[in-house]
PDB file of C-alpha atoms in Angstrom:
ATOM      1  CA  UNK A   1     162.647-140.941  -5.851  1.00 42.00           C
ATOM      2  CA  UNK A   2     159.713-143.139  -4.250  1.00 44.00           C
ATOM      3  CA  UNK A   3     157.150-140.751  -5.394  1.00 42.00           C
ATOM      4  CA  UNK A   4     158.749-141.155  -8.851  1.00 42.00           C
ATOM      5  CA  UNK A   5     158.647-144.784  -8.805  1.00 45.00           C
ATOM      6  CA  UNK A   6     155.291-144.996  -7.478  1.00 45.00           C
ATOM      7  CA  UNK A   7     154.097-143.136 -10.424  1.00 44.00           C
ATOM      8  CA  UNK A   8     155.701-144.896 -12.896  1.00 45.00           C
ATOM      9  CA  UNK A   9     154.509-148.255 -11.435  1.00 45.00           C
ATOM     10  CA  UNK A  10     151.093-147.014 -11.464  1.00 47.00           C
ATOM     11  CA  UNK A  11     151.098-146.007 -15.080  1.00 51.00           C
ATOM     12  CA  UNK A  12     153.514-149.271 -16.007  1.00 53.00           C
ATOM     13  CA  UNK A  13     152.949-151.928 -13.343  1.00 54.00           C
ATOM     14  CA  UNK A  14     155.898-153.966 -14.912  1.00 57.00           C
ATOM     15  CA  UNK A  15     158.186-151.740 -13.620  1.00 62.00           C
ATOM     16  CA  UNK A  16     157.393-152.303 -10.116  1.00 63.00           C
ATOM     17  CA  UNK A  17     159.120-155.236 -10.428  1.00 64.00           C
ATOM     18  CA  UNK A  18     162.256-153.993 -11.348  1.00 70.00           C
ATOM     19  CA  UNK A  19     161.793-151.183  -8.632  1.00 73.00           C
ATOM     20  CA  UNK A  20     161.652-153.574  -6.403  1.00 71.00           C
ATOM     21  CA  UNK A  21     164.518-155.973  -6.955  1.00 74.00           C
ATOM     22  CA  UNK A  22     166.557-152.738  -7.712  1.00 78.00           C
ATOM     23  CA  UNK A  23     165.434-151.600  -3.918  1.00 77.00           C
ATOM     24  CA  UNK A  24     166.714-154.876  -2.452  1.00 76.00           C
ATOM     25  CA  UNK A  25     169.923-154.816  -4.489  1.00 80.00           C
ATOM     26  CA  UNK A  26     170.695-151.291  -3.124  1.00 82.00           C
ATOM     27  CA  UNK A  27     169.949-152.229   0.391  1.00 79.00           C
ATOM     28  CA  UNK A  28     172.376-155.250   0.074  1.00 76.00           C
ATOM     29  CA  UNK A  29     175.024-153.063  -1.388  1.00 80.00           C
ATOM     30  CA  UNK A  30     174.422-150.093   1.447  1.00 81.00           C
ATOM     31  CA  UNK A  31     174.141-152.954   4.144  1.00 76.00           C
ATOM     32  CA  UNK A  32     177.825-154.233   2.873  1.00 77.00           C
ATOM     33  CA  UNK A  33     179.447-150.937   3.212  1.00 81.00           C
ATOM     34  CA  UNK A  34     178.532-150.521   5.780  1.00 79.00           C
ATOM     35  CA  UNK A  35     179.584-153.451   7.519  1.00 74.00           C
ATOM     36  CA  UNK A  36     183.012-153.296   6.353  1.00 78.00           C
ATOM     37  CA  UNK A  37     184.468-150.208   8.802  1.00 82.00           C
ATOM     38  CA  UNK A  38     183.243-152.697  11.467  1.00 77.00           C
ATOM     39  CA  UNK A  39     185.103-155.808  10.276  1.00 73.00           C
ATOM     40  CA  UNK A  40     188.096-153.580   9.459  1.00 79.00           C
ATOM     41  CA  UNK A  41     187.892-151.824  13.290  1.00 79.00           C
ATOM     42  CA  UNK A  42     187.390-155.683  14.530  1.00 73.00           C
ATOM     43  CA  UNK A  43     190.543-156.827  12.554  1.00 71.00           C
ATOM     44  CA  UNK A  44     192.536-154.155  13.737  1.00 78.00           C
ATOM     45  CA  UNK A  45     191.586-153.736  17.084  1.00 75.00           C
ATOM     46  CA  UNK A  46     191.090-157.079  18.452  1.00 72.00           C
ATOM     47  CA  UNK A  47     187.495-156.957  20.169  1.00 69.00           C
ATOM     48  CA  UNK A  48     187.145-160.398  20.625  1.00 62.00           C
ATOM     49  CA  UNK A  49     190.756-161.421  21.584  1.00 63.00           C
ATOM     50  CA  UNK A  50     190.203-160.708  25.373  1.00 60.00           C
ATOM     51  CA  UNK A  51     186.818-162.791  25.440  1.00 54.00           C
ATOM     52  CA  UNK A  52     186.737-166.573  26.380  1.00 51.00           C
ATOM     53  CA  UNK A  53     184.453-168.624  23.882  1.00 51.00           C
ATOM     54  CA  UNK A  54     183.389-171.928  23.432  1.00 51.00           C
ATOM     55  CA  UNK A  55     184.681-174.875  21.011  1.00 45.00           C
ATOM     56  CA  UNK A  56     181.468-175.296  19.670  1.00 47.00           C
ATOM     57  CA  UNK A  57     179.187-172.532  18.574  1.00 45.00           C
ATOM     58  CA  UNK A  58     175.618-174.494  20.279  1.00 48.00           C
ATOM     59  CA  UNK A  59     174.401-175.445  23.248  1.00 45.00           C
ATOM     60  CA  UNK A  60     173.231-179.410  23.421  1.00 50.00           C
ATOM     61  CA  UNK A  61     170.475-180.099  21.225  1.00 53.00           C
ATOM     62  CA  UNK A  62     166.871-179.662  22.530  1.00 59.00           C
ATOM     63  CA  UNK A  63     163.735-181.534  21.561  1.00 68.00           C
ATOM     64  CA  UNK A  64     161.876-179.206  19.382  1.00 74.00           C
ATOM     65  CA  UNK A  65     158.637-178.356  19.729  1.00 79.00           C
ATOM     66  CA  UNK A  66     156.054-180.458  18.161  1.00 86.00           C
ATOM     67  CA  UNK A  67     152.846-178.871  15.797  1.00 89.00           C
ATOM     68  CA  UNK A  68     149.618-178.356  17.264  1.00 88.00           C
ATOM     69  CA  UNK A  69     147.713-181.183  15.560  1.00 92.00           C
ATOM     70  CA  UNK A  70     144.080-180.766  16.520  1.00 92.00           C
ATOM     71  CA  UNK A  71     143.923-177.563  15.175  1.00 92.00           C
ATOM     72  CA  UNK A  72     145.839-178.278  12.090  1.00 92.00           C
ATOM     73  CA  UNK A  73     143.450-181.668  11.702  1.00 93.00           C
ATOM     74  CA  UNK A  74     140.426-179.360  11.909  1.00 94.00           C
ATOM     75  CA  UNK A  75     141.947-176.503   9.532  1.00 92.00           C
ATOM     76  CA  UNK A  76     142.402-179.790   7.016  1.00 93.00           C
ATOM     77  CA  UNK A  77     139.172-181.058   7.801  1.00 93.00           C
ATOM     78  CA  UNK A  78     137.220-177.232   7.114  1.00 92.00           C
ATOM     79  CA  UNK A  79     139.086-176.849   3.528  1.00 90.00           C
ATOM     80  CA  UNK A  80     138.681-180.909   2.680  1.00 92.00           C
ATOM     81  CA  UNK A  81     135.090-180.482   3.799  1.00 89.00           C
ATOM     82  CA  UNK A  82     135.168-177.155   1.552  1.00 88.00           C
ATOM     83  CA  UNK A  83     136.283-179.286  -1.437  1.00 88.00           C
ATOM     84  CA  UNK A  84     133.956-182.281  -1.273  1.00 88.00           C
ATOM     85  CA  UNK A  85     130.696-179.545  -1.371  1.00 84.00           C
ATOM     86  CA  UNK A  86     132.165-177.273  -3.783  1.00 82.00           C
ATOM     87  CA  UNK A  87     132.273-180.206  -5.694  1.00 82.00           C
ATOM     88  CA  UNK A  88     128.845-181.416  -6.193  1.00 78.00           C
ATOM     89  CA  UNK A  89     127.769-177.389  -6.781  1.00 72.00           C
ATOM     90  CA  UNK A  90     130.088-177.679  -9.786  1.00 68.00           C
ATOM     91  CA  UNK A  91     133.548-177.893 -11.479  1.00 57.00           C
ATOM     92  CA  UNK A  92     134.359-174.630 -11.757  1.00 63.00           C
ATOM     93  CA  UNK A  93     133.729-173.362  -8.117  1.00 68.00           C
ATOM     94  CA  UNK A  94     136.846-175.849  -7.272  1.00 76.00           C
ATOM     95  CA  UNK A  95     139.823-173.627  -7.533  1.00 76.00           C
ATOM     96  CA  UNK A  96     139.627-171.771  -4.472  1.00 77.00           C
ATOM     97  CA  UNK A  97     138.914-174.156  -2.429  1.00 83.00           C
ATOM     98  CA  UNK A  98     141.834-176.133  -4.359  1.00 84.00           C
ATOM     99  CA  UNK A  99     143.939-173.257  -3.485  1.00 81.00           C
ATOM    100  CA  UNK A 100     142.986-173.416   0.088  1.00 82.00           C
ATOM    101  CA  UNK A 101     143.625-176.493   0.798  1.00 87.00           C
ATOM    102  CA  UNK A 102     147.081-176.360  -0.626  1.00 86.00           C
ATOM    103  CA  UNK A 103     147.778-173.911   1.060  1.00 84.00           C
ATOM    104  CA  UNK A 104     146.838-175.166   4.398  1.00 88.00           C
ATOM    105  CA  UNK A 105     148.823-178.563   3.871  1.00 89.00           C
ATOM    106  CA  UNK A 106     151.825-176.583   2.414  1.00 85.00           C
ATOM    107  CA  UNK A 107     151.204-174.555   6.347  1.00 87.00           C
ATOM    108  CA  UNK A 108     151.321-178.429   7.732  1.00 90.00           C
ATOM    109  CA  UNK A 109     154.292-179.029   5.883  1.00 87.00           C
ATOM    110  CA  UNK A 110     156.022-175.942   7.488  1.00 83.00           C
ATOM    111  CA  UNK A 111     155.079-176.805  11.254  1.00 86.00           C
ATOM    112  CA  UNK A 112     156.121-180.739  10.460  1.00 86.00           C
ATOM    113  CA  UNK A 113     159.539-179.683   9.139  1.00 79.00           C
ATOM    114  CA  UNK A 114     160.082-177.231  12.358  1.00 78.00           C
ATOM    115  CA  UNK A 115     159.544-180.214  14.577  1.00 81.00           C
ATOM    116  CA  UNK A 116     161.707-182.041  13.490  1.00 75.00           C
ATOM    117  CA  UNK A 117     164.890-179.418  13.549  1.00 67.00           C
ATOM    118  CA  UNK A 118     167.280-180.161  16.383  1.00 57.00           C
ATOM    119  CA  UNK A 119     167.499-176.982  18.422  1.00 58.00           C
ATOM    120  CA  UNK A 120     170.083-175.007  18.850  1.00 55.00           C
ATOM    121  CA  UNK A 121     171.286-171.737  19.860  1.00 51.00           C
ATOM    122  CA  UNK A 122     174.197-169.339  20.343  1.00 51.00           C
ATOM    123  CA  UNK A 123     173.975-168.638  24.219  1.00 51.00           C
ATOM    124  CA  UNK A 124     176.327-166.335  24.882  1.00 53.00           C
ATOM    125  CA  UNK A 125     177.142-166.778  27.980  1.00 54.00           C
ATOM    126  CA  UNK A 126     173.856-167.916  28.947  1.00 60.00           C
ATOM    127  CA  UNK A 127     173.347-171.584  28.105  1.00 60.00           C
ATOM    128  CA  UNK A 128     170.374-172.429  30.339  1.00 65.00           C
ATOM    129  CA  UNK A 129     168.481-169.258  29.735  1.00 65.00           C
ATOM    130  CA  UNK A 130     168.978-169.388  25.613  1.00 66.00           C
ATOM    131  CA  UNK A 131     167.649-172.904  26.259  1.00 70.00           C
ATOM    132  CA  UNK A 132     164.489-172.029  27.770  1.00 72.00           C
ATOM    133  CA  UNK A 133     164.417-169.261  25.255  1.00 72.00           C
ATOM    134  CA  UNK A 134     164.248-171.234  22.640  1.00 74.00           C
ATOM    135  CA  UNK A 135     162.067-173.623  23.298  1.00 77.00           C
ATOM    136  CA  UNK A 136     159.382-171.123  25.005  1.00 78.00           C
ATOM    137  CA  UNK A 137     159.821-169.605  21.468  1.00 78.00           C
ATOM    138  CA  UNK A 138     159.748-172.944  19.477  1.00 80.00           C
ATOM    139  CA  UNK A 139     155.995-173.283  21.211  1.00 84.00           C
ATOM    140  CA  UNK A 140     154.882-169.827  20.423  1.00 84.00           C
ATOM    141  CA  UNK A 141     155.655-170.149  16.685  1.00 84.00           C
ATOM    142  CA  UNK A 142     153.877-173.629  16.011  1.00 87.00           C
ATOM    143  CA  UNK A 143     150.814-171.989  18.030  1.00 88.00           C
ATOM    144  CA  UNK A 144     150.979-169.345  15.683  1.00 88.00           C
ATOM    145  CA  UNK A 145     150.884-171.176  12.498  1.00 88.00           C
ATOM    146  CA  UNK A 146     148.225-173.301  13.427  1.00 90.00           C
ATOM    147  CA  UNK A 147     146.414-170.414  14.623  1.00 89.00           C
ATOM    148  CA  UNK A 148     147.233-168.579  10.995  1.00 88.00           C
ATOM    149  CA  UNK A 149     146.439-171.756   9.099  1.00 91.00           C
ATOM    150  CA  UNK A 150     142.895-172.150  10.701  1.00 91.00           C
ATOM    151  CA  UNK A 151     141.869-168.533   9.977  1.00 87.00           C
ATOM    152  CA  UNK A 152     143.539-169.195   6.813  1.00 85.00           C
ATOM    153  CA  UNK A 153     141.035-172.244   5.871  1.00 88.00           C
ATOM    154  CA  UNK A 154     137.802-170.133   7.328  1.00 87.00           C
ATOM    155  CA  UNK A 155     138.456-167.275   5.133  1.00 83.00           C
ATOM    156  CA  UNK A 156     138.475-169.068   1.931  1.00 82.00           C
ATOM    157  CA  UNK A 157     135.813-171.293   2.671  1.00 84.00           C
ATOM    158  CA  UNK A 158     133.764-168.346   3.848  1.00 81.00           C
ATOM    159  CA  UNK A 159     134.934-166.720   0.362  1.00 78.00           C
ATOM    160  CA  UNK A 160     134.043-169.911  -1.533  1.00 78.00           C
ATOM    161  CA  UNK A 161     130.651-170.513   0.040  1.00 77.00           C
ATOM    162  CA  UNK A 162     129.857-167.135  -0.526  1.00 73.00           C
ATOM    163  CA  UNK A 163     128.410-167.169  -3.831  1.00 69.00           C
ATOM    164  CA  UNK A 164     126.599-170.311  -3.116  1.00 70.00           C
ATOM    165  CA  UNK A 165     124.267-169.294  -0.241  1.00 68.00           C
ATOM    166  CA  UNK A 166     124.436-166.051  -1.957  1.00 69.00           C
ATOM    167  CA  UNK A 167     125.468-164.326   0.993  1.00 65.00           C
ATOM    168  CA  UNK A 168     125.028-159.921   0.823  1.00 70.00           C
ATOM    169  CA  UNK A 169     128.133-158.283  -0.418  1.00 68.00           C
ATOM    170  CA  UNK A 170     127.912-156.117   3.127  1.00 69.00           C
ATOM    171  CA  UNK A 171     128.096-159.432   5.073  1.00 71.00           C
ATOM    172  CA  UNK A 172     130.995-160.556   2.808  1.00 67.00           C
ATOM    173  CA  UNK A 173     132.942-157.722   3.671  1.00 72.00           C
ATOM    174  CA  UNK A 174     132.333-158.196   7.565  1.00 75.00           C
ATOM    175  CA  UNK A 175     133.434-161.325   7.615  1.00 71.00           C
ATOM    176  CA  UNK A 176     136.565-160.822   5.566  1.00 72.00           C
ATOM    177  CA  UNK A 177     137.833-158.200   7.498  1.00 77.00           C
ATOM    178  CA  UNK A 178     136.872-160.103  11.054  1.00 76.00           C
ATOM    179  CA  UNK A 179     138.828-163.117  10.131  1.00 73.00           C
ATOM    180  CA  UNK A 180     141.569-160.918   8.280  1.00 75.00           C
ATOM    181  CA  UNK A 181     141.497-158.853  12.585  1.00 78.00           C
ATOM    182  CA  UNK A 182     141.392-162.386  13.917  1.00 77.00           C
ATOM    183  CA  UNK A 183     144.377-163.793  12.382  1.00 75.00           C
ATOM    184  CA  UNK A 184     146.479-160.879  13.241  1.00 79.00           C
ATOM    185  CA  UNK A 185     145.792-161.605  16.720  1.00 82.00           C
ATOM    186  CA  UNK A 186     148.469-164.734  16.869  1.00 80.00           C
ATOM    187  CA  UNK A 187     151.304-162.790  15.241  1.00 80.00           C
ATOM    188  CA  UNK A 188     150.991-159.704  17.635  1.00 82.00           C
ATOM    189  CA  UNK A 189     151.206-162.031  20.275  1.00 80.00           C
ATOM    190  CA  UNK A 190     154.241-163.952  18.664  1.00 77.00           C
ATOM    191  CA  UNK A 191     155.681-160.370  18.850  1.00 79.00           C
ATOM    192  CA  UNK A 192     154.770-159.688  22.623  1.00 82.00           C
ATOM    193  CA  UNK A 193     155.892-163.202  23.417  1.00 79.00           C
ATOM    194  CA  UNK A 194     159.028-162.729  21.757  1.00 73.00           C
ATOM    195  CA  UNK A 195     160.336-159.295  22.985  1.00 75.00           C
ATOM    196  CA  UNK A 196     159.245-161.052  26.915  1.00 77.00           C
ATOM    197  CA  UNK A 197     161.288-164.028  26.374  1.00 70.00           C
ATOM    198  CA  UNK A 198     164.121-161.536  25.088  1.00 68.00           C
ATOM    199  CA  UNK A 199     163.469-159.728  27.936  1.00 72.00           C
ATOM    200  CA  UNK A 200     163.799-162.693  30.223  1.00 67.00           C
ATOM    201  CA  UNK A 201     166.853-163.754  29.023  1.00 63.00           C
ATOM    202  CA  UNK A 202     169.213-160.643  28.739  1.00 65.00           C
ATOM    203  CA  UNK A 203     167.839-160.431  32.609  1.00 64.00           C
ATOM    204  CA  UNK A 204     170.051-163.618  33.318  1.00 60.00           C
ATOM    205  CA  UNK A 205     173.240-164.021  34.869  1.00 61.00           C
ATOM    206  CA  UNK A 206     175.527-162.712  33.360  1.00 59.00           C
ATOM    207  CA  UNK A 207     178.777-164.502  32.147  1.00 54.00           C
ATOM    208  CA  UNK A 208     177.559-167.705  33.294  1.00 53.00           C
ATOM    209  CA  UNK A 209     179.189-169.674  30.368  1.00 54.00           C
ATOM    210  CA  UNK A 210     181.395-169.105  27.390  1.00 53.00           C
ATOM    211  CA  UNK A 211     180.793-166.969  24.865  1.00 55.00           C
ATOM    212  CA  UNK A 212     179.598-167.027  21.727  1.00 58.00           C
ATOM    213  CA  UNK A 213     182.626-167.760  19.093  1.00 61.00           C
ATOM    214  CA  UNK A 214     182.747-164.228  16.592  1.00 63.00           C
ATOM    215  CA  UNK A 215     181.091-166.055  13.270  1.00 70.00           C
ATOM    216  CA  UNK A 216     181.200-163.044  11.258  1.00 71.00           C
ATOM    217  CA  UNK A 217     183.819-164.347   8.672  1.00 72.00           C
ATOM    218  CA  UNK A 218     180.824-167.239   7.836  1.00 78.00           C
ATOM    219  CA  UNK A 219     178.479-164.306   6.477  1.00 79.00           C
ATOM    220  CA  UNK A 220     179.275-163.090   3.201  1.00 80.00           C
ATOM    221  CA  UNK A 221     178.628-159.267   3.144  1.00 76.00           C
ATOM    222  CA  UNK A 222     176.608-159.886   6.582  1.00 73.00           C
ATOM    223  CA  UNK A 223     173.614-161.061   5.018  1.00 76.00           C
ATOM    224  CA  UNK A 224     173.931-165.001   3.478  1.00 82.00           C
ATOM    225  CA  UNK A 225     175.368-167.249   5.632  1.00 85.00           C
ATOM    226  CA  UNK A 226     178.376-169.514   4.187  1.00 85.00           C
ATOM    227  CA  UNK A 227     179.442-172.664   6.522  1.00 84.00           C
ATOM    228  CA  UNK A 228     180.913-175.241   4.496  1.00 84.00           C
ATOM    229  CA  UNK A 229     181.582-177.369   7.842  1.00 81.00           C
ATOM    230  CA  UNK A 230     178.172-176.995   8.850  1.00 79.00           C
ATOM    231  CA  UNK A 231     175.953-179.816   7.660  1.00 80.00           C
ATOM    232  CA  UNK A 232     172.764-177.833   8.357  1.00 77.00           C
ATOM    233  CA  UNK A 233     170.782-176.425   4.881  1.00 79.00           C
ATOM    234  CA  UNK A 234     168.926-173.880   7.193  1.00 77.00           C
ATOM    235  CA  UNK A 235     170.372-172.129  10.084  1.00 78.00           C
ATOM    236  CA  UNK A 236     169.412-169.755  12.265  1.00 73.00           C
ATOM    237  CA  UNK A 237     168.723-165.733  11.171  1.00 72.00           C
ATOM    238  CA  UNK A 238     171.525-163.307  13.073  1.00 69.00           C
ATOM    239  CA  UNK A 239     168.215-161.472  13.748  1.00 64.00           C
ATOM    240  CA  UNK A 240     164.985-161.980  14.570  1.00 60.00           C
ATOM    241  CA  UNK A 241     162.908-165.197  13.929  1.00 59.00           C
ATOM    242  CA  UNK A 242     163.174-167.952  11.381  1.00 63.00           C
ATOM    243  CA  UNK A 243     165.705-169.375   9.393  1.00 72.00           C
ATOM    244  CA  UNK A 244     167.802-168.771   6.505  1.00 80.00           C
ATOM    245  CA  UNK A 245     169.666-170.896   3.980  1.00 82.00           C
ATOM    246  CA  UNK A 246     173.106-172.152   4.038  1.00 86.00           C
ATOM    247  CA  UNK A 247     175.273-171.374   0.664  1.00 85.00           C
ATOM    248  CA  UNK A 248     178.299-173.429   1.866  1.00 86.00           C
ATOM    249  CA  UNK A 249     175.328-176.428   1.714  1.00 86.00           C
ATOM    250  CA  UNK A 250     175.103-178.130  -1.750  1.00 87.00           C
ATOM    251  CA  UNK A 251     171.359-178.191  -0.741  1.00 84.00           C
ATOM    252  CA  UNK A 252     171.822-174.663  -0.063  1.00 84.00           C
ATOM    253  CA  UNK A 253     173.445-173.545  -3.050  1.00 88.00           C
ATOM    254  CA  UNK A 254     170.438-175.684  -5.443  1.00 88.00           C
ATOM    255  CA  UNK A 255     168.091-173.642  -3.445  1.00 84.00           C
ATOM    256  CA  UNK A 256     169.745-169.938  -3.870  1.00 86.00           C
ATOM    257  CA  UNK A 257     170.382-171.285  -7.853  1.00 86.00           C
ATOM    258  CA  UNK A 258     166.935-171.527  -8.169  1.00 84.00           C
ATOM    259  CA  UNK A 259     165.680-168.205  -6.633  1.00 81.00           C
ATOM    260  CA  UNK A 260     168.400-166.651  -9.028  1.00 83.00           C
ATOM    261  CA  UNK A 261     166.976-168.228 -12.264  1.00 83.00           C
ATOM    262  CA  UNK A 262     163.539-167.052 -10.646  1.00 77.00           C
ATOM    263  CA  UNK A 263     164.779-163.675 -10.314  1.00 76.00           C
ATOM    264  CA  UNK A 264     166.320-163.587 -13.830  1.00 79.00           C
ATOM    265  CA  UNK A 265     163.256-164.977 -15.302  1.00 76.00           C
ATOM    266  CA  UNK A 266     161.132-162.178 -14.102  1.00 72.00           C
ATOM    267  CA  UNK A 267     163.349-159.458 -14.911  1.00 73.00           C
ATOM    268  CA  UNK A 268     163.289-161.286 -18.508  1.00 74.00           C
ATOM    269  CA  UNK A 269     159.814-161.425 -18.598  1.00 70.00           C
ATOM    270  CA  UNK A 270     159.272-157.980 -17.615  1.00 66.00           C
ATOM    271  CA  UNK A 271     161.490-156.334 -20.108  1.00 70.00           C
ATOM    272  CA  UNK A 272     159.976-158.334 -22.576  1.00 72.00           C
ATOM    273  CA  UNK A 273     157.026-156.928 -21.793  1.00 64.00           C
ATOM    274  CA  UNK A 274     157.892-153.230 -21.720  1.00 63.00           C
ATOM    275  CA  UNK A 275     159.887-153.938 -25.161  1.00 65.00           C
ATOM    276  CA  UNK A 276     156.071-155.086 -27.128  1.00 65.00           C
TER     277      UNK A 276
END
């Protein structure tokens, strides 16, 4: 079936589109039954009745961690610089370096808006540990993205100076590939950091606190998350890093209308396109 929808891609690139969004519609279907012999089995055989859990599902607020301004300063400064010489070589060598530097301050935008989210976090028994945990983590992410959004800002301005200096193809190529192996360097180590912090804090105490309260009734079919109590838009992911949105929100529900007119639109434009 992937071989078959490989092929026809390559011979119809439209229709990797709707391979695709049929591919995340079947995972969401598979993903929701599966999940519902586990709600039924929690239902019917109490898991959670025996287990003591708190009033309120998060730990006191923490400060969050705050961006790493020098380095985002100097990743604005190399693509503003970018744009002010691109400028007197010409109009139309502007739109990369356009692109790159709204890119970057869209990156800015992202680490301002994480530092400013109250922190909290389902402990599970652990309080202090899921504390630290969260906060070590908080401080390895905005390193990250300011490390990603300085390699970002080199590689297009290398890109866009390129034709200027008229720098070899070959010498293109090296650079492009050593800043593409340089930025990969912060999120390997946002993995390594991450799985040591887990690490860390499953090697706590145990049952040092109350447990976590059993929140699967707020996520419909496992996956979106539906709190109309909570007054957060984004909330924690179940798994792994970063956030998703809240449905229950009204901020959360203008968001997920949008991507669905987004989604519609595509699949619109692409069978228009296979129908001329």
């Amino acid at each position: 079936m992937a071989a078959a929808g490989m092929v026809a891609a390559w011979k119809l690139p439209e229709l990797s589109v709707l391979i695709l969004l049929g591919y995340v519609c079947w995972t969401i279907f598979a993903f929701a039954v599966c999940r519902k012999p586990i709600m039924t089995a929690k239902a019917q055989q109490g898991w959670y009745d025996d287990v003591s859990v708190q009033a309120s599902p998060s730990v006191t607020p923490g400060q969050p961690a705050k961006p790493l301004w020098p380095v985002l300063i100097f990743a604005v400064g190399i693509s503003l610089a970018t744009v002010i010489v691109m400028a007197i070589s010409g109009v139309s060598a502007l739109l990369l370096p356009l692109i790159s530097l709204g890119s970057t301050l869209v990156m800015v935008m992202v680490c301002v808006i994480l530092s400013r989210r109250q922190q909290t976090h389902f402990p599970d028994g652990r309080p202090k540990a899921a504390q630290e945990l969260q906060r070590a983590r908080g401080k390895t992410v905005q390193r990250t993205l300011a490390a990603l959004t300085l390699a970002s800002a080199i590689l297009m301005s290398v890109v866009a100076f390129a034709p200027v200096i008229e720098l070899e193809p070959s010498r293109i190529s090296w650079a492009i590939w050593a800043l593409t192996a340089a930025s990969s360097v912060p999120i390997i180590w946002l993995i390594i950091d991450s799985f040591c912090h887990h690490r860390a804090l499953t090697a706590a105490p145990k049952e040092s606190g109350p447990q976590s309260p059993d929140d699967d009734h707020l996520w419909r079919w496992g996956i979106f998350y539906e709190n109309r109590q909570d007054p957060r838009v984004w909330v924690e992911k179940r798994n792994g890093i970063g956030l998703t949105v809240n449905i229950g929100h009204p901020g959360g529900m203008v968001f997920m209308g949008v991507v669905a007119l987004l989604v519609l639109a595509t699949i619109a434009l692409v069978i228009t396109v296979l129908a001329q």
